[in-house]
PDB file of C-alpha atoms in Angstrom:
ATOM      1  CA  UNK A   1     -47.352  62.918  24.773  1.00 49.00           C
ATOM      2  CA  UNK A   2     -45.910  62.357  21.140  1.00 51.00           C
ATOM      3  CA  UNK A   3     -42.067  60.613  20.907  1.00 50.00           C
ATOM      4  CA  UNK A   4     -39.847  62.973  19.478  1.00 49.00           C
ATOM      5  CA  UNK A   5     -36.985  60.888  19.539  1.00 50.00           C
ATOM      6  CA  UNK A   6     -34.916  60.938  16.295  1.00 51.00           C
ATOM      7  CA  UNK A   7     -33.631  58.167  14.422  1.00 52.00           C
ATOM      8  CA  UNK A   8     -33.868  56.397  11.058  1.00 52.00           C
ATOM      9  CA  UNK A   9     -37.665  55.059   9.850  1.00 53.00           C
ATOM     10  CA  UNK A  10     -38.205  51.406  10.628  1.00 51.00           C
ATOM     11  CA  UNK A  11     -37.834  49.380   7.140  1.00 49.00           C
ATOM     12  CA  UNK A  12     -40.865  48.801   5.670  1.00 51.00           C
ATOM     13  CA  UNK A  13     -42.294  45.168   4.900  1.00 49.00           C
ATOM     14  CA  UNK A  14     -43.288  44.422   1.635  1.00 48.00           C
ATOM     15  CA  UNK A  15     -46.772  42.601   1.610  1.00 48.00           C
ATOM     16  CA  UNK A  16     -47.822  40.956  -1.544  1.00 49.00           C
ATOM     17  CA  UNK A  17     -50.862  42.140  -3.367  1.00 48.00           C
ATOM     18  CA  UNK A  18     -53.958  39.693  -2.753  1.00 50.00           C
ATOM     19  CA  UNK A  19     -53.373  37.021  -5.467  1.00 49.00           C
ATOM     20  CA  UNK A  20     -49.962  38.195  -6.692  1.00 50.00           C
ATOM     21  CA  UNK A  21     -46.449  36.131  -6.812  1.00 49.00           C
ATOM     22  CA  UNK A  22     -45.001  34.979  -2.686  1.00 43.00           C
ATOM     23  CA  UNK A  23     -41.236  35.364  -3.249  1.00 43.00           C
ATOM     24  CA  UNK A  24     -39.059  32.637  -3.055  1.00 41.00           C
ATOM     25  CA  UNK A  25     -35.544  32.163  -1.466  1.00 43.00           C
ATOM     26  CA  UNK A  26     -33.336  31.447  -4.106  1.00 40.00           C
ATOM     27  CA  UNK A  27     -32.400  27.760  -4.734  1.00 48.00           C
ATOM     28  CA  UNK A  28     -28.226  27.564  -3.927  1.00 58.00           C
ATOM     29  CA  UNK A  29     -26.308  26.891  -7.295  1.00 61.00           C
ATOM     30  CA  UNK A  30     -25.571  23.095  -7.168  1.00 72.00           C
ATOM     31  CA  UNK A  31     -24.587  21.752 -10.661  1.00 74.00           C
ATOM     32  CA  UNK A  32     -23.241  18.840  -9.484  1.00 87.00           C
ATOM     33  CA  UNK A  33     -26.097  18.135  -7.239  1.00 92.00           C
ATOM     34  CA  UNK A  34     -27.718  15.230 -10.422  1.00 94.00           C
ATOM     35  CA  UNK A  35     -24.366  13.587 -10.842  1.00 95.00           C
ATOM     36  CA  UNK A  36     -23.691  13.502  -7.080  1.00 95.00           C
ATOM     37  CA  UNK A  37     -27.155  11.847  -6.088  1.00 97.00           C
ATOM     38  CA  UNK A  38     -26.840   9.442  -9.684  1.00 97.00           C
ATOM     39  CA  UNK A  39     -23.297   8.352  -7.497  1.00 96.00           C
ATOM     40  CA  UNK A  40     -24.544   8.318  -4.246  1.00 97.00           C
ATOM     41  CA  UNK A  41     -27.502   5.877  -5.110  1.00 97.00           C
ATOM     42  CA  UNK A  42     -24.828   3.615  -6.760  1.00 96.00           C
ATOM     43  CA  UNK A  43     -23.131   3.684  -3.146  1.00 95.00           C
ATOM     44  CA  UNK A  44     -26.183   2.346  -1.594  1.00 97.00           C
ATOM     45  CA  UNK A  45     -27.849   0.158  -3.796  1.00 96.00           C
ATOM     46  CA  UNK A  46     -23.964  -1.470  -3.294  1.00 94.00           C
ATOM     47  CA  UNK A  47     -24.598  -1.105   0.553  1.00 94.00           C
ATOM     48  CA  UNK A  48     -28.478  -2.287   1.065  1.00 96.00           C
ATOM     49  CA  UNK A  49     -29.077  -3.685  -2.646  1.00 95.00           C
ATOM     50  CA  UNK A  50     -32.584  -3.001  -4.706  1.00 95.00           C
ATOM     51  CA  UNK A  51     -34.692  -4.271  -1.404  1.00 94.00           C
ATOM     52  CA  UNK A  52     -32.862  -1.713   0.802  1.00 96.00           C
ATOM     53  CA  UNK A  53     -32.444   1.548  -1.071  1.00 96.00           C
ATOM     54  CA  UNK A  54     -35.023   4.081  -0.295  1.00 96.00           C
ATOM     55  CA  UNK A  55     -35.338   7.787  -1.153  1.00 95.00           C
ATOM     56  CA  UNK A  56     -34.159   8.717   1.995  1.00 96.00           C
ATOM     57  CA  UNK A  57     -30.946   6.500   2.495  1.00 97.00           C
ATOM     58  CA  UNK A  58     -29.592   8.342  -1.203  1.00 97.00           C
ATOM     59  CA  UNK A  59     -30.734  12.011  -0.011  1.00 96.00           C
ATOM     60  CA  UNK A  60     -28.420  11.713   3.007  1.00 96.00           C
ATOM     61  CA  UNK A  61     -25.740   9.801   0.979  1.00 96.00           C
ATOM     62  CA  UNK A  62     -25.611  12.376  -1.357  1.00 95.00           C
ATOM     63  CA  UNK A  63     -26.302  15.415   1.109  1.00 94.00           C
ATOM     64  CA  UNK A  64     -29.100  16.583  -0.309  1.00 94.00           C
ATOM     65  CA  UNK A  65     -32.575  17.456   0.278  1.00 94.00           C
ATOM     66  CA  UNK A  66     -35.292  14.670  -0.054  1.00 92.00           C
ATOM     67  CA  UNK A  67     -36.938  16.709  -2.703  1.00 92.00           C
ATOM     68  CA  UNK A  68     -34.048  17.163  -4.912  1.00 93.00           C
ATOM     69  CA  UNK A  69     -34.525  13.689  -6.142  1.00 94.00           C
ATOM     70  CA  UNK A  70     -38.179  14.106  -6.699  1.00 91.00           C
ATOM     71  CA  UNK A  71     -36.976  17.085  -8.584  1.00 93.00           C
ATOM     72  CA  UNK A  72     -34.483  15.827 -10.672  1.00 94.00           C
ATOM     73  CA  UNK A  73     -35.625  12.070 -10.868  1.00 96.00           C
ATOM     74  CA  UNK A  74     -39.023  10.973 -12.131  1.00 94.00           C
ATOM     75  CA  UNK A  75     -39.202   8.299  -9.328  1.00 94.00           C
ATOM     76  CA  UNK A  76     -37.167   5.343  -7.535  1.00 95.00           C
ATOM     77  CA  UNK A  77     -37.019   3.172 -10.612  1.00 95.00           C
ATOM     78  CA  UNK A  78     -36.256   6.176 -12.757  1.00 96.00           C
ATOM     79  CA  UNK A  79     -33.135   7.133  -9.904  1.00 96.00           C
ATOM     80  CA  UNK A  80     -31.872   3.034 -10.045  1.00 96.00           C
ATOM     81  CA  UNK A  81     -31.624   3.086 -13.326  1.00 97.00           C
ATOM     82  CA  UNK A  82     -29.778   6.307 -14.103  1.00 97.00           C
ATOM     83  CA  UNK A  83     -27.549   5.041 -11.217  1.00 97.00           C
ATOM     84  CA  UNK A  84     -27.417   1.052 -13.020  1.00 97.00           C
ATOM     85  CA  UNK A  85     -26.781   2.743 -16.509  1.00 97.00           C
ATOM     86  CA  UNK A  86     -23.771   4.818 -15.308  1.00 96.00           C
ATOM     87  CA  UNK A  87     -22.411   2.009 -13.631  1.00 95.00           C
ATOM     88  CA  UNK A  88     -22.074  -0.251 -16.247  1.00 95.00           C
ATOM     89  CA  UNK A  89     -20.579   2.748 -18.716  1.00 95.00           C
ATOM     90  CA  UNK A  90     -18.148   2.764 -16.316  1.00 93.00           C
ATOM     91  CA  UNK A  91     -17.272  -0.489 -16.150  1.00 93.00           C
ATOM     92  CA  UNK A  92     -17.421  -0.841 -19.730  1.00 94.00           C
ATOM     93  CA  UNK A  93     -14.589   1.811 -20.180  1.00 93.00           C
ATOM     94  CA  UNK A  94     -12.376   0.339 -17.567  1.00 91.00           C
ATOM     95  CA  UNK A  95     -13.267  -3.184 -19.682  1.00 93.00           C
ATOM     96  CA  UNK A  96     -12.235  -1.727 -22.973  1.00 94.00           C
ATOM     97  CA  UNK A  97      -9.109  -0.059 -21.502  1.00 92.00           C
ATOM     98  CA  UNK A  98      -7.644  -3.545 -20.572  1.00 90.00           C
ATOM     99  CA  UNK A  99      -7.077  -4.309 -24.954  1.00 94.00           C
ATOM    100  CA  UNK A 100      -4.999  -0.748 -25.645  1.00 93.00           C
ATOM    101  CA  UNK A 101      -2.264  -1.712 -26.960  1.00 91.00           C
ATOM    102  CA  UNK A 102      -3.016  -5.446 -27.926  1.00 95.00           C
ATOM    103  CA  UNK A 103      -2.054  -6.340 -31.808  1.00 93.00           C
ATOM    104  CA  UNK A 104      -1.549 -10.165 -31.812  1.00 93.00           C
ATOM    105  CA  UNK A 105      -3.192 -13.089 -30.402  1.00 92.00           C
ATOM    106  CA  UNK A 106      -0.718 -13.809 -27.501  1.00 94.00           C
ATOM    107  CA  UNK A 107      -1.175  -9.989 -26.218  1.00 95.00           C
ATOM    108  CA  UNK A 108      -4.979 -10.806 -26.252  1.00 95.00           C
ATOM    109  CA  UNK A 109      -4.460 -13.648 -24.111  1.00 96.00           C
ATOM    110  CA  UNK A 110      -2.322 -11.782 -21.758  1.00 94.00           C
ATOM    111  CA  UNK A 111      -4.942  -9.172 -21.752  1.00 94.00           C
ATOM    112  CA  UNK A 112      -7.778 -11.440 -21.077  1.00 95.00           C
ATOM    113  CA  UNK A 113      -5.710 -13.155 -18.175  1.00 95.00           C
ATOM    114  CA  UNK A 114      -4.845  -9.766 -16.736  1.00 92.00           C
ATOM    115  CA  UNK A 115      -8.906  -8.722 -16.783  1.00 92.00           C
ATOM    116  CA  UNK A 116     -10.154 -11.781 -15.024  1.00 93.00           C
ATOM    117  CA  UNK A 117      -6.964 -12.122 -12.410  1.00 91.00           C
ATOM    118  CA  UNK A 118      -7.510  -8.651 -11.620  1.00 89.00           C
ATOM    119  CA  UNK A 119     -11.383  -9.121 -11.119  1.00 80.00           C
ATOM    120  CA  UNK A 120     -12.056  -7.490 -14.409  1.00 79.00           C
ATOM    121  CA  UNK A 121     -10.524  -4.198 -12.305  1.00 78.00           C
ATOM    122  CA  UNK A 122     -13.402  -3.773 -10.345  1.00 80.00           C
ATOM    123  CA  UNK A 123     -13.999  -3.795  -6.808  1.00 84.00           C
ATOM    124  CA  UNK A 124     -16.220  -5.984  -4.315  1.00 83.00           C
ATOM    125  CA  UNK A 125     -18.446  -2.897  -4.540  1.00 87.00           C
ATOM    126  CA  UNK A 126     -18.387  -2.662  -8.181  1.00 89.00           C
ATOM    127  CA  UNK A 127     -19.658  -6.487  -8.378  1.00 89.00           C
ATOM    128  CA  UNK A 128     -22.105  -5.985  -5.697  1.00 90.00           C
ATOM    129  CA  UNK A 129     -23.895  -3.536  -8.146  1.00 93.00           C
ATOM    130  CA  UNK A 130     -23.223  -6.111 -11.318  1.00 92.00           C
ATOM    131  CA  UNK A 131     -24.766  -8.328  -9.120  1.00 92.00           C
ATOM    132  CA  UNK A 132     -27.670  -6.537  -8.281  1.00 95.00           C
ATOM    133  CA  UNK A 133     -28.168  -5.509 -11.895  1.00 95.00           C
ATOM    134  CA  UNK A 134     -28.680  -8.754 -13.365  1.00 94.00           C
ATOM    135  CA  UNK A 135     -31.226 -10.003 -10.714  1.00 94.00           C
ATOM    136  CA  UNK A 136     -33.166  -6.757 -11.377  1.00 95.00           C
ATOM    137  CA  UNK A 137     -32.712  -6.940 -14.644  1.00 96.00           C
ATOM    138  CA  UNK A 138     -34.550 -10.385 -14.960  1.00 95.00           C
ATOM    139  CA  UNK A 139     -37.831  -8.850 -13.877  1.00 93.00           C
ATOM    140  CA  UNK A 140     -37.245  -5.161 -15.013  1.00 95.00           C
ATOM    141  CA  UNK A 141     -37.411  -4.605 -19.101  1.00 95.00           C
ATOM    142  CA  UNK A 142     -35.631  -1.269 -18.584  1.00 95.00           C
ATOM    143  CA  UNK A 143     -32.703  -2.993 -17.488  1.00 96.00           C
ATOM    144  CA  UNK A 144     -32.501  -5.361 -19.420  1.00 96.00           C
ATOM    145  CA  UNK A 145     -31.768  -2.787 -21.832  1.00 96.00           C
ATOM    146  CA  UNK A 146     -29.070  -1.354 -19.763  1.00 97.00           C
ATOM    147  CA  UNK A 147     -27.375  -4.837 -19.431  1.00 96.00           C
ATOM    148  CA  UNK A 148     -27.760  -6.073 -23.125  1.00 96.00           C
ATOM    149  CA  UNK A 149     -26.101  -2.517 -23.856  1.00 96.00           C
ATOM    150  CA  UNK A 150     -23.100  -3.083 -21.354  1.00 96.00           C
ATOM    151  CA  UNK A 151     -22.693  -7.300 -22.859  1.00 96.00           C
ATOM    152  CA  UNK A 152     -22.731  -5.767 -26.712  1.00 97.00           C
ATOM    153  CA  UNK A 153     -20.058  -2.904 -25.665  1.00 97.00           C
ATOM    154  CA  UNK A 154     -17.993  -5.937 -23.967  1.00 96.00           C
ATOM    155  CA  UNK A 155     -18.409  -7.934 -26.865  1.00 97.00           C
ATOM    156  CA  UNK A 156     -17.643  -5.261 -29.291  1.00 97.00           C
ATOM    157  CA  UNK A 157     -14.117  -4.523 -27.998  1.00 96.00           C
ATOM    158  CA  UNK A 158     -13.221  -8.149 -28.328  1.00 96.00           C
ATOM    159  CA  UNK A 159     -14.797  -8.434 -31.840  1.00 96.00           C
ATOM    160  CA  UNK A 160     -11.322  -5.963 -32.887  1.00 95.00           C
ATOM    161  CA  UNK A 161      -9.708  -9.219 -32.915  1.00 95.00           C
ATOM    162  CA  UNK A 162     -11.948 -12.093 -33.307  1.00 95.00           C
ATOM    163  CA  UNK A 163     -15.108 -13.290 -35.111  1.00 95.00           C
ATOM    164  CA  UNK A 164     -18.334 -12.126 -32.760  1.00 96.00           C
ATOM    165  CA  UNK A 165     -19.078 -15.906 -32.469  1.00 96.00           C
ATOM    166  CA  UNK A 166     -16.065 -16.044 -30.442  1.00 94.00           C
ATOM    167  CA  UNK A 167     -16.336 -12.908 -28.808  1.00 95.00           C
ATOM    168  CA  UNK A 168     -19.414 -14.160 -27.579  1.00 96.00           C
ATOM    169  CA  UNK A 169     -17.751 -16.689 -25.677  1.00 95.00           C
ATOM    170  CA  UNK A 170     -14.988 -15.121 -24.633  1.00 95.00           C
ATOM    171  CA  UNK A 171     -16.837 -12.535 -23.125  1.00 95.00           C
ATOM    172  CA  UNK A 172     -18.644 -15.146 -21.127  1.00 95.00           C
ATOM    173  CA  UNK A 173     -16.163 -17.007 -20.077  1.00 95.00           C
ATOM    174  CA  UNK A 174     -14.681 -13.853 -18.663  1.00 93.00           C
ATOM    175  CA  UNK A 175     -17.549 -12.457 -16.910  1.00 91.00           C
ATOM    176  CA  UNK A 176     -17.715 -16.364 -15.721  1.00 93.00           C
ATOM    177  CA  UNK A 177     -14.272 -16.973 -14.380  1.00 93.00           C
ATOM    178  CA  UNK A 178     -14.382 -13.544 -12.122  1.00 91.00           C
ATOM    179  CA  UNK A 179     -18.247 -14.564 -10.794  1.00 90.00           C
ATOM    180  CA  UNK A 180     -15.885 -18.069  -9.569  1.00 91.00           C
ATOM    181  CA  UNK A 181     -12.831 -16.383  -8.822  1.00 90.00           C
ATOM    182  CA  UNK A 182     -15.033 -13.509  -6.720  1.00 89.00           C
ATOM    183  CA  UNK A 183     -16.578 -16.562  -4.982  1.00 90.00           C
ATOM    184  CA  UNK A 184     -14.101 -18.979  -4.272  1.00 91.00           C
ATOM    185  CA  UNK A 185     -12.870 -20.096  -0.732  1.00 93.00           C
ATOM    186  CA  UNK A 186      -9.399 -20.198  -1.945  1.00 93.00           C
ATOM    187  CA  UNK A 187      -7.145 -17.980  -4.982  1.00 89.00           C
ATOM    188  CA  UNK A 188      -7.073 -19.208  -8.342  1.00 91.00           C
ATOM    189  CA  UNK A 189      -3.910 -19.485  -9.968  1.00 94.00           C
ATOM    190  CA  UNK A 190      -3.466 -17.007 -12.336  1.00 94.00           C
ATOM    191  CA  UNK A 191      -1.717 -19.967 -14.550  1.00 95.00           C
ATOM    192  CA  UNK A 192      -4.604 -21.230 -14.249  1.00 95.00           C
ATOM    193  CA  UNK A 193      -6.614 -18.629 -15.467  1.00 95.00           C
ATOM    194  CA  UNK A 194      -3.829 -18.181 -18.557  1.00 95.00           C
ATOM    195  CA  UNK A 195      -4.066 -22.032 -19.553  1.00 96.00           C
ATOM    196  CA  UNK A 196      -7.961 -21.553 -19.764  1.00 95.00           C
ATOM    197  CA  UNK A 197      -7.935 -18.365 -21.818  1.00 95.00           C
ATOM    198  CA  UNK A 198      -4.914 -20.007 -24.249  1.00 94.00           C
ATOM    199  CA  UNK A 199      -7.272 -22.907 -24.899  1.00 93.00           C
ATOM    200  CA  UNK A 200     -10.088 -20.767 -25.344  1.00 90.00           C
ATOM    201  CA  UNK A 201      -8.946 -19.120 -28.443  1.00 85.00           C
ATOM    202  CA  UNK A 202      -7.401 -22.410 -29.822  1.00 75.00           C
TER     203      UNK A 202
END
């Protein structure tokens, strides 16, 4: 015996012609999503360093799928150095900020004190991934790019007020008293740190 009962017609399921287009769910809208896994391997290169970062330690730093940074990201060396070059921008702007405002030679040397007392304002984490940088950076061509770009920015700021022989120097002697100060057992005097600068633009 036929059912009678009424009721609306079961929906019907749309079945792809042989050989034509399987739809797709759509992919979320995640703008951010480069810039957040760029950050994110910054995080844990500064965690685990080159040896220990892996595809799958950024993906769940960043909260992403593992294939978003096959997607966006040509590789592991491609993702280290996007995450390399944007740390040393940044660090290059906070380097530059410390001169606004400097117009004579005893502001510069207060200025130059201030960056290496205060660690060149960057954080244990922040030299972790200098650190990292420059070891890489001795084997790795493309990074040596990225560093030679970040020394010439540093260098360029301090050539507003000296000759680029001397910025030269003084940009190493910076970078060189915070790699000491970072690694020394006890604080350094910041009259210390003065009475070196003072003497270094004698």
């Amino acid at each position: 015996m036929n059912d009678t009962r009424s009721g609306p017609p079961a929906p019907r399921r749309e079945v792809p012609a042989a050989g034509g287009p399987v739809a797709r769910r759509a992919r979320r809208h995640d703008p951010d999503r480069k810039d957040r896994i760029i950050d994110a391997a910054i995080r844990v290169i500064a965690e685990h360093g080159v040896a220990g970062t892996t595809h799958r330690l950024i993906a769940a730093a960043a909260d992403v799928p593992l294939g978003s940074l096959t997607y966006h990201f040509t590789g592991l060396e491609d993702l280290r150095t996007s995450a390399f070059r944007r740390h040393a921008e940044r660090m290059a702007a906070i380097y530059a900020a410390h001169f606004d405002g400097v117009h004579d030679r005893e502001q510069l040397v207060d200025a130059v004190t201030d960056l290496i007392d205060g660690d060149a304002g960057a954080d244990q984490e922040d030299w972790a991934i200098a650190y990292e940088l420059y070891l890489a950076a001795l084997r790795d061509p493309v990074l040596r790019e990225v560093t030679d770009s970040w020394m010439r920015s540093s260098r360029a700021v301090l050539e507003r007020f000296v000759d680029p022989t001397i910025a030269r120097g003084v940009d190493a002697l910076i970078e060189g008293l915070v790699i000491h100060k970072i690694l020394a057992t006890a604080p350094v005097p910041r009259e210390e740190i003065r009475e070196i600068v003072r003497r270094a633009f004698l």
